[in-house]
């Protein structure tokens, strides 16, 4: 039988790293499964200006690399891979990775975060990373002098458009309705920027270009009542147009990375976020011993510092839960 660990943490963003630091300092010798975006979403950003303790800001990658070093200093071990399945039926959790590696653990902390949502249109797979991006702060500087399109109507879309306006010749925001979801302050900043234009009631149906040339354009559809793709699917006439572009950015929100939990008793909400149970352990799910932290369970705050806080809570909950289980086992042994 393989070794049974005390704590395994899935995810190495701020939530996972905070859980790792606390669990390691509690001598629980945590194993951290890196995930497919080691370091999480902060590695896709430039400066983090609102993380407490860094008056001049701190690079996102630097912050998570330091967190990893800190966790390793106390004995956390990092393992490359992606959790593919977890069996919650036995006395301990059986975790299987995409590499085929398996682990067993008494407590399992899920901090797998959320990934950028995509449209799933033709051209997307080939062009992702070749002029199509979900991260303006990572790729914006490649688009000096380009005409770029940002898809989305929330705060992220405004933020990306504003950032891109420093490099691109023109930035167009395509939103599927004619009312933004973004906060007034962010929307106003975008409205006041001369480089940024809006295409209302518009959606992208295809992205053109090649891996060699990058993005060269997109086909967009529009309808004055909004949601043109739905209308088109219902047989309603929409305006279709092909536009020339040098870059395209998705800013249409994130989806929590919880697919591997879909066939388990862990309760997910309709968007896939993990729901914690109403118990004495704030971060525990309906499955005893399985805890959740960060963007994978938090559709509201979604900040680095709150993710770190949730990671700490999950680690402490796991530690207390393990102690309680051990105490129960001892009591049962004495009774027998
Ligand atoms: P969001 O608020 O969920 O907005 C997503 C946008 O994408 C919405 O406008 C939505 O359209 C659109 N969208 C979603 N799926 C789409 C699809 N399949 N096709 C076309 N459009 C689609 O996500 P977010 O902008 O990433 O923001 C997430 C959270 O982070 C929010 O709470 C936000 O306030 C916060 N945030 C804050 C800041 C800041 O204050 N500086 C910056 C970034 C993010 P509909 O409006 O029609 O649904």
Coordinates of C-alpha atoms and ligand atoms in Angstrom, one line a residue:
X1 CA 0.0 0.0 0.0
X2 CA 1.3 3.5 -0.8
X3 CA 2.1 6.0 1.9
X4 CA -0.9 7.8 3.4
X5 CA -0.1 11.5 3.6
X6 CA -1.7 13.8 6.2
X7 CA -2.5 16.7 3.8
X8 CA -2.4 17.0 0.1
X9 CA -3.1 20.4 -1.6
X10 CA -4.2 20.6 -5.2
X11 CA -3.2 24.0 -6.7
X12 CA -0.1 26.2 -6.3
X13 CA -1.6 29.7 -6.5
X14 CA -1.8 32.0 -3.5
X15 CA -4.5 29.9 -1.8
X16 CA -2.6 26.6 -2.3
X17 CA 0.7 28.2 -1.2
X18 CA -0.8 29.8 1.9
X19 CA -2.2 26.4 2.8
X20 CA 1.2 24.8 2.2
X21 CA 3.1 27.3 4.4
X22 CA 0.6 26.7 7.3
X23 CA 0.4 22.9 6.9
X24 CA 4.2 22.6 6.6
X25 CA 4.8 24.8 9.7
X26 CA 2.3 22.5 11.5
X27 CA 4.6 19.5 10.6
X28 CA 1.9 18.0 8.3
X29 CA 4.5 17.5 5.5
X30 CA 2.1 18.6 2.8
X31 CA 2.4 17.6 -0.8
X32 CA 1.4 20.3 -3.3
X33 CA 0.1 19.2 -6.7
X34 CA 1.2 22.1 -9.0
X35 CA -1.7 22.1 -11.5
X36 CA -1.6 23.2 -15.1
X37 CA -0.9 26.8 -14.3
X38 CA 1.8 26.6 -11.6
X39 CA 1.6 29.7 -9.5
X40 CA -2.0 30.4 -10.6
X41 CA -3.5 33.5 -12.0
X42 CA -0.9 35.9 -10.4
X43 CA 1.7 34.6 -12.9
X44 CA -0.5 36.2 -15.6
X45 CA -0.4 39.6 -14.1
X46 CA 2.4 42.3 -13.9
X47 CA 2.4 44.3 -10.7
X48 CA 0.2 43.5 -7.7
X49 CA -0.4 46.8 -6.0
X50 CA -3.0 45.8 -3.4
X51 CA -1.3 42.9 -1.6
X52 CA -0.6 44.1 1.9
X53 CA 3.0 44.8 2.8
X54 CA 4.3 45.9 -0.6
X55 CA 4.0 49.7 -0.7
X56 CA 5.6 49.8 -4.2
X57 CA 3.7 46.8 -5.5
X58 CA 5.2 43.4 -6.2
X59 CA 5.5 41.3 -9.4
X60 CA 2.8 38.6 -9.5
X61 CA 5.3 35.9 -10.4
X62 CA 7.8 37.1 -7.7
X63 CA 5.0 36.9 -5.1
X64 CA 4.2 33.3 -5.9
X65 CA 7.8 32.2 -6.3
X66 CA 8.6 33.6 -2.9
X67 CA 5.5 31.8 -1.5
X68 CA 6.7 28.5 -2.9
X69 CA 10.2 29.0 -1.5
X70 CA 8.7 29.8 1.9
X71 CA 6.5 26.7 1.8
X72 CA 9.5 24.5 0.8
X73 CA 11.6 26.0 3.6
X74 CA 9.2 24.4 6.1
X75 CA 9.1 21.1 4.3
X76 CA 6.3 21.3 1.7
X77 CA 7.0 19.1 -1.3
X78 CA 5.8 20.1 -4.8
X79 CA 4.7 17.6 -7.4
X80 CA 4.2 18.4 -11.0
X81 CA 0.8 17.3 -12.3
X82 CA -2.9 17.8 -12.6
X83 CA -5.5 16.1 -10.4
X84 CA -7.7 14.1 -12.7
X85 CA -9.8 12.2 -10.2
X86 CA -10.4 11.8 -6.5
X87 CA -12.1 8.8 -4.9
X88 CA -13.9 9.9 -1.7
X89 CA -15.4 6.5 -0.9
X90 CA -12.7 5.0 1.3
X91 CA -11.1 5.8 4.7
X92 CA -8.6 8.0 2.9
X93 CA -8.7 10.0 -0.3
X94 CA -7.3 8.3 -3.4
X95 CA -6.0 11.0 -5.8
X96 CA -5.1 10.2 -9.4
X97 CA -3.0 12.6 -11.5
X98 CA -3.0 13.0 -15.3
X99 CA 0.4 11.4 -15.3
X100 CA -1.1 8.3 -13.8
X101 CA 0.7 8.9 -10.4
X102 CA -1.5 8.2 -7.4
X103 CA -1.5 9.6 -3.9
X104 CA -3.4 8.8 -0.7
X105 CA -4.2 11.4 1.9
X106 CA -6.3 11.8 5.1
X107 CA -7.1 15.5 4.4
X108 CA -7.3 17.0 0.9
X109 CA -7.3 20.8 0.3
X110 CA -8.7 21.8 -3.2
X111 CA -7.2 25.2 -4.2
X112 CA -7.3 24.7 -8.0
X113 CA -8.5 28.2 -8.7
X114 CA -10.3 29.3 -11.9
X115 CA -9.2 29.6 -15.5
X116 CA -10.2 32.1 -18.1
X117 CA -13.4 31.4 -20.0
X118 CA -13.2 31.0 -23.7
X119 CA -15.7 31.3 -26.5
X120 CA -15.1 28.0 -28.3
X121 CA -15.3 29.5 -31.8
X122 CA -13.4 28.3 -34.9
X123 CA -9.8 29.5 -35.0
X124 CA -9.5 29.7 -31.2
X125 CA -7.4 26.6 -30.5
X126 CA -4.9 27.4 -33.2
X127 CA -4.6 31.0 -32.4
X128 CA -4.5 30.9 -28.6
X129 CA -1.1 32.3 -27.7
X130 CA -0.6 33.5 -31.3
X131 CA -2.4 36.8 -31.2
X132 CA -5.4 35.5 -29.2
X133 CA -4.9 35.9 -25.5
X134 CA -6.8 35.9 -22.2
X135 CA -4.3 38.2 -20.5
X136 CA -3.6 41.7 -21.8
X137 CA -1.0 42.3 -19.1
X138 CA 1.0 39.3 -20.3
X139 CA 0.7 39.9 -24.1
X140 CA -0.4 43.5 -24.6
X141 CA 3.1 44.8 -25.3
X142 CA 3.2 42.5 -28.4
X143 CA 0.5 44.6 -30.0
X144 CA 2.2 47.9 -30.4
X145 CA 0.5 49.7 -33.4
X146 CA -2.1 47.0 -33.9
X147 CA -5.9 47.2 -34.0
X148 CA -7.1 44.9 -31.3
X149 CA -10.5 43.6 -30.1
X150 CA -11.4 42.9 -26.5
X151 CA -14.4 40.7 -25.9
X152 CA -16.4 41.2 -22.7
X153 CA -18.4 43.9 -20.8
X154 CA -17.2 43.5 -17.2
X155 CA -14.4 45.1 -15.2
X156 CA -11.8 42.8 -16.6
X157 CA -12.7 43.9 -20.2
X158 CA -12.4 47.6 -19.2
X159 CA -9.1 46.9 -17.4
X160 CA -7.7 45.0 -20.4
X161 CA -8.9 47.7 -22.9
X162 CA -7.3 50.4 -20.8
X163 CA -4.0 48.5 -20.6
X164 CA -4.0 47.7 -24.3
X165 CA -4.7 51.4 -25.2
X166 CA -1.1 52.1 -24.1
X167 CA 0.2 50.0 -27.0
X168 CA -2.4 49.4 -29.7
X169 CA -3.4 51.9 -32.4
X170 CA -7.1 51.2 -31.7
X171 CA -8.9 49.1 -29.1
X172 CA -12.5 48.0 -29.7
X173 CA -14.5 46.4 -27.0
X174 CA -17.1 44.0 -28.3
X175 CA -19.9 43.4 -25.8
X176 CA -22.9 41.1 -26.5
X177 CA -25.4 43.6 -25.0
X178 CA -25.6 47.4 -25.0
X179 CA -25.2 47.8 -21.2
X180 CA -21.9 47.1 -19.5
X181 CA -21.6 44.9 -16.5
X182 CA -18.5 46.8 -15.4
X183 CA -18.5 49.2 -12.5
X184 CA -19.2 52.8 -13.3
X185 CA -15.7 54.0 -12.5
X186 CA -14.0 51.4 -14.8
X187 CA -16.6 52.0 -17.5
X188 CA -16.1 55.8 -17.4
X189 CA -12.3 55.4 -17.6
X190 CA -12.8 53.4 -20.8
X191 CA -15.4 55.8 -22.2
X192 CA -13.0 58.7 -21.6
X193 CA -10.1 57.0 -23.4
X194 CA -9.8 58.2 -27.0
X195 CA -8.2 55.0 -28.2
X196 CA -11.1 52.8 -27.0
X197 CA -14.3 52.3 -29.0
X198 CA -17.3 50.1 -28.3
X199 CA -19.2 47.7 -30.6
X200 CA -22.4 47.0 -28.8
X201 CA -24.7 43.9 -29.3
X202 CA -21.8 42.2 -31.0
X203 CA -20.2 38.7 -30.7
X204 CA -17.3 37.0 -32.3
X205 CA -18.2 33.8 -34.3
X206 CA -14.8 33.1 -35.9
X207 CA -11.1 34.1 -35.5
X208 CA -8.9 34.3 -38.6
X209 CA -5.2 34.0 -38.9
X210 CA -2.6 31.3 -38.6
X211 CA 0.0 30.2 -36.1
X212 CA 2.7 31.8 -38.3
X213 CA 0.9 35.2 -39.0
X214 CA -1.0 35.4 -35.7
X215 CA -4.5 36.9 -35.6
X216 CA -5.5 38.7 -38.8
X217 CA -9.2 39.3 -38.2
X218 CA -12.5 38.1 -36.8
X219 CA -16.0 37.5 -38.0
X220 CA -18.5 39.3 -35.8
X221 CA -22.3 39.2 -35.7
X222 CA -24.5 42.0 -34.4
X223 CA -28.2 42.5 -33.6
X224 CA -29.8 45.6 -32.1
X225 CA -31.5 43.6 -29.4
X226 CA -28.2 41.9 -28.2
X227 CA -27.1 38.3 -27.9
X228 CA -26.7 38.0 -31.7
X229 CA -25.4 34.4 -31.6
X230 CA -28.5 33.2 -29.9
X231 CA -30.7 35.1 -32.4
X232 CA -28.7 33.7 -35.3
X233 CA -29.2 30.1 -33.9
X234 CA -32.9 30.8 -33.8
X235 CA -32.9 31.8 -37.5
X236 CA -33.2 35.6 -36.9
X237 CA -31.3 37.8 -39.4
X238 CA -28.1 39.3 -37.9
X239 CA -25.5 41.5 -39.4
X240 CA -22.3 39.6 -40.1
X241 CA -19.0 41.4 -40.8
X242 CA -15.4 40.5 -41.1
X243 CA -13.0 42.9 -39.4
X244 CA -9.2 43.2 -39.7
X245 CA -7.3 42.8 -36.4
X246 CA -3.8 42.3 -35.1
X247 CA -4.9 40.9 -31.8
X248 CA -7.9 39.6 -29.9
X249 CA -8.3 39.4 -26.1
X250 CA -11.0 37.4 -24.2
X251 CA -12.1 39.1 -20.9
X252 CA -15.3 37.1 -20.4
X253 CA -14.8 35.9 -16.8
X254 CA -13.4 32.7 -15.3
X255 CA -14.6 29.2 -14.7
X256 CA -13.6 27.3 -11.5
X257 CA -11.4 24.3 -12.0
X258 CA -13.7 21.7 -10.5
X259 CA -14.3 19.2 -13.3
X260 CA -12.5 16.4 -11.4
X261 CA -15.0 16.8 -8.6
X262 CA -18.2 16.4 -10.8
X263 CA -18.6 12.7 -10.0
X264 CA -18.0 13.1 -6.3
X265 CA -20.4 14.1 -3.5
X266 CA -18.7 17.5 -3.2
X267 CA -21.5 20.0 -3.9
X268 CA -20.8 22.5 -6.7
X269 CA -23.1 25.5 -7.5
X270 CA -24.6 26.0 -11.0
X271 CA -21.4 27.7 -12.2
X272 CA -19.1 25.0 -10.8
X273 CA -17.9 26.7 -7.7
X274 CA -17.3 24.4 -4.7
X275 CA -19.8 25.0 -1.9
X276 CA -18.6 24.5 1.6
X277 CA -20.8 22.8 4.1
X278 CA -22.3 24.4 7.2
X279 CA -20.0 22.9 9.8
X280 CA -17.6 23.9 12.5
X281 CA -14.8 23.8 9.9
X282 CA -15.6 26.8 7.7
X283 CA -13.8 25.6 4.6
X284 CA -14.9 21.9 4.7
X285 CA -17.1 20.6 2.0
X286 CA -19.9 18.0 2.4
X287 CA -17.2 15.4 2.3
X288 CA -15.4 15.2 5.7
X289 CA -11.7 15.9 5.3
X290 CA -12.1 17.6 1.9
X291 CA -11.5 21.4 2.2
X292 CA -11.7 24.2 -0.4
X293 CA -9.8 27.5 -0.6
X294 CA -9.5 30.5 -3.0
X295 CA -11.1 31.2 -6.4
X296 CA -12.3 27.6 -6.7
X297 CA -14.9 28.3 -4.0
X298 CA -15.1 32.1 -4.0
X299 CA -17.2 33.7 -6.7
X300 CA -17.3 37.0 -4.9
X301 CA -14.0 38.4 -3.6
X302 CA -11.5 36.8 -6.0
X303 CA -8.5 38.7 -4.7
X304 CA -5.0 37.4 -4.1
X305 CA -5.1 38.4 -0.4
X306 CA -8.5 36.8 0.1
X307 CA -7.4 33.6 -1.6
X308 CA -4.4 33.6 0.7
X309 CA -6.7 34.0 3.7
X310 CA -8.9 31.1 2.5
X311 CA -5.8 28.9 2.1
X312 CA -4.8 29.7 5.7
X313 CA -8.3 28.8 6.9
X314 CA -8.4 25.6 5.0
X315 CA -5.0 24.5 6.4
X316 CA -6.0 25.3 10.0
X317 CA -9.4 23.5 9.4
X318 CA -7.6 20.5 8.1
X319 CA -5.1 20.5 11.0
X320 CA -8.0 20.7 13.6
X321 CA -10.0 18.1 11.7
X322 CA -7.1 15.7 11.7
X323 CA -6.6 16.3 15.4
X324 CA -10.3 15.6 16.1
X325 CA -10.2 12.4 14.0
X326 CA -7.1 11.2 15.9
X327 CA -8.8 12.0 19.2
X328 CA -11.9 10.0 18.2
X329 CA -9.8 7.1 17.1
X330 CA -8.0 7.1 20.4
X331 CA -11.3 7.2 22.3
X332 CA -12.6 4.3 20.3
X333 CA -9.5 2.2 21.0
X334 CA -9.8 2.9 24.7
X335 CA -13.6 1.9 24.7
X336 CA -12.8 -1.3 22.8
Ligands
LIG1 P1 -17.7 39.3 -15.2 O1 -18.0 40.5 -14.3 O2 -18.4 38.0 -15.0 O3 -17.9 39.8 -16.7 C1 -17.8 39.0 -17.8 C2 -18.3 39.7 -19.0 O4 -18.1 38.8 -20.1 C3 -19.7 40.1 -19.0 O5 -19.9 41.3 -19.5 C4 -20.4 39.0 -19.8 O6 -21.5 39.5 -20.6 C5 -19.3 38.7 -20.8 N1 -19.4 37.3 -21.3 C6 -19.5 36.1 -20.5 N2 -19.6 35.1 -21.3 C7 -19.6 35.5 -22.6 C8 -19.7 34.9 -23.8 N3 -19.8 33.5 -23.9 N4 -19.7 35.6 -24.9 C9 -19.6 37.0 -24.8 N5 -19.5 37.7 -23.7 C10 -19.5 36.9 -22.6 O7 -16.1 38.9 -15.1 P2 -14.8 39.9 -15.0 O8 -15.0 41.1 -15.8 O9 -13.7 39.0 -15.2 O10 -14.9 40.3 -13.4 C11 -14.9 39.2 -12.4 C12 -14.9 39.9 -11.0 O11 -13.6 40.5 -10.8 C13 -16.0 41.0 -10.9 O12 -16.5 40.9 -9.6 C14 -15.2 42.3 -11.1 O13 -15.8 43.4 -10.5 C15 -13.8 41.9 -10.5 N6 -12.8 42.7 -11.2 C16 -12.5 44.0 -10.7 C17 -11.5 44.8 -11.3 C18 -11.3 46.1 -10.8 O14 -12.1 46.7 -10.1 N7 -10.1 46.8 -11.1 C19 -10.9 44.3 -12.4 C20 -11.2 43.0 -12.9 C21 -12.1 42.3 -12.3 P3 -22.9 39.9 -19.8 O15 -22.6 41.1 -19.1 O16 -23.9 39.9 -21.0 O17 -23.2 38.7 -18.9

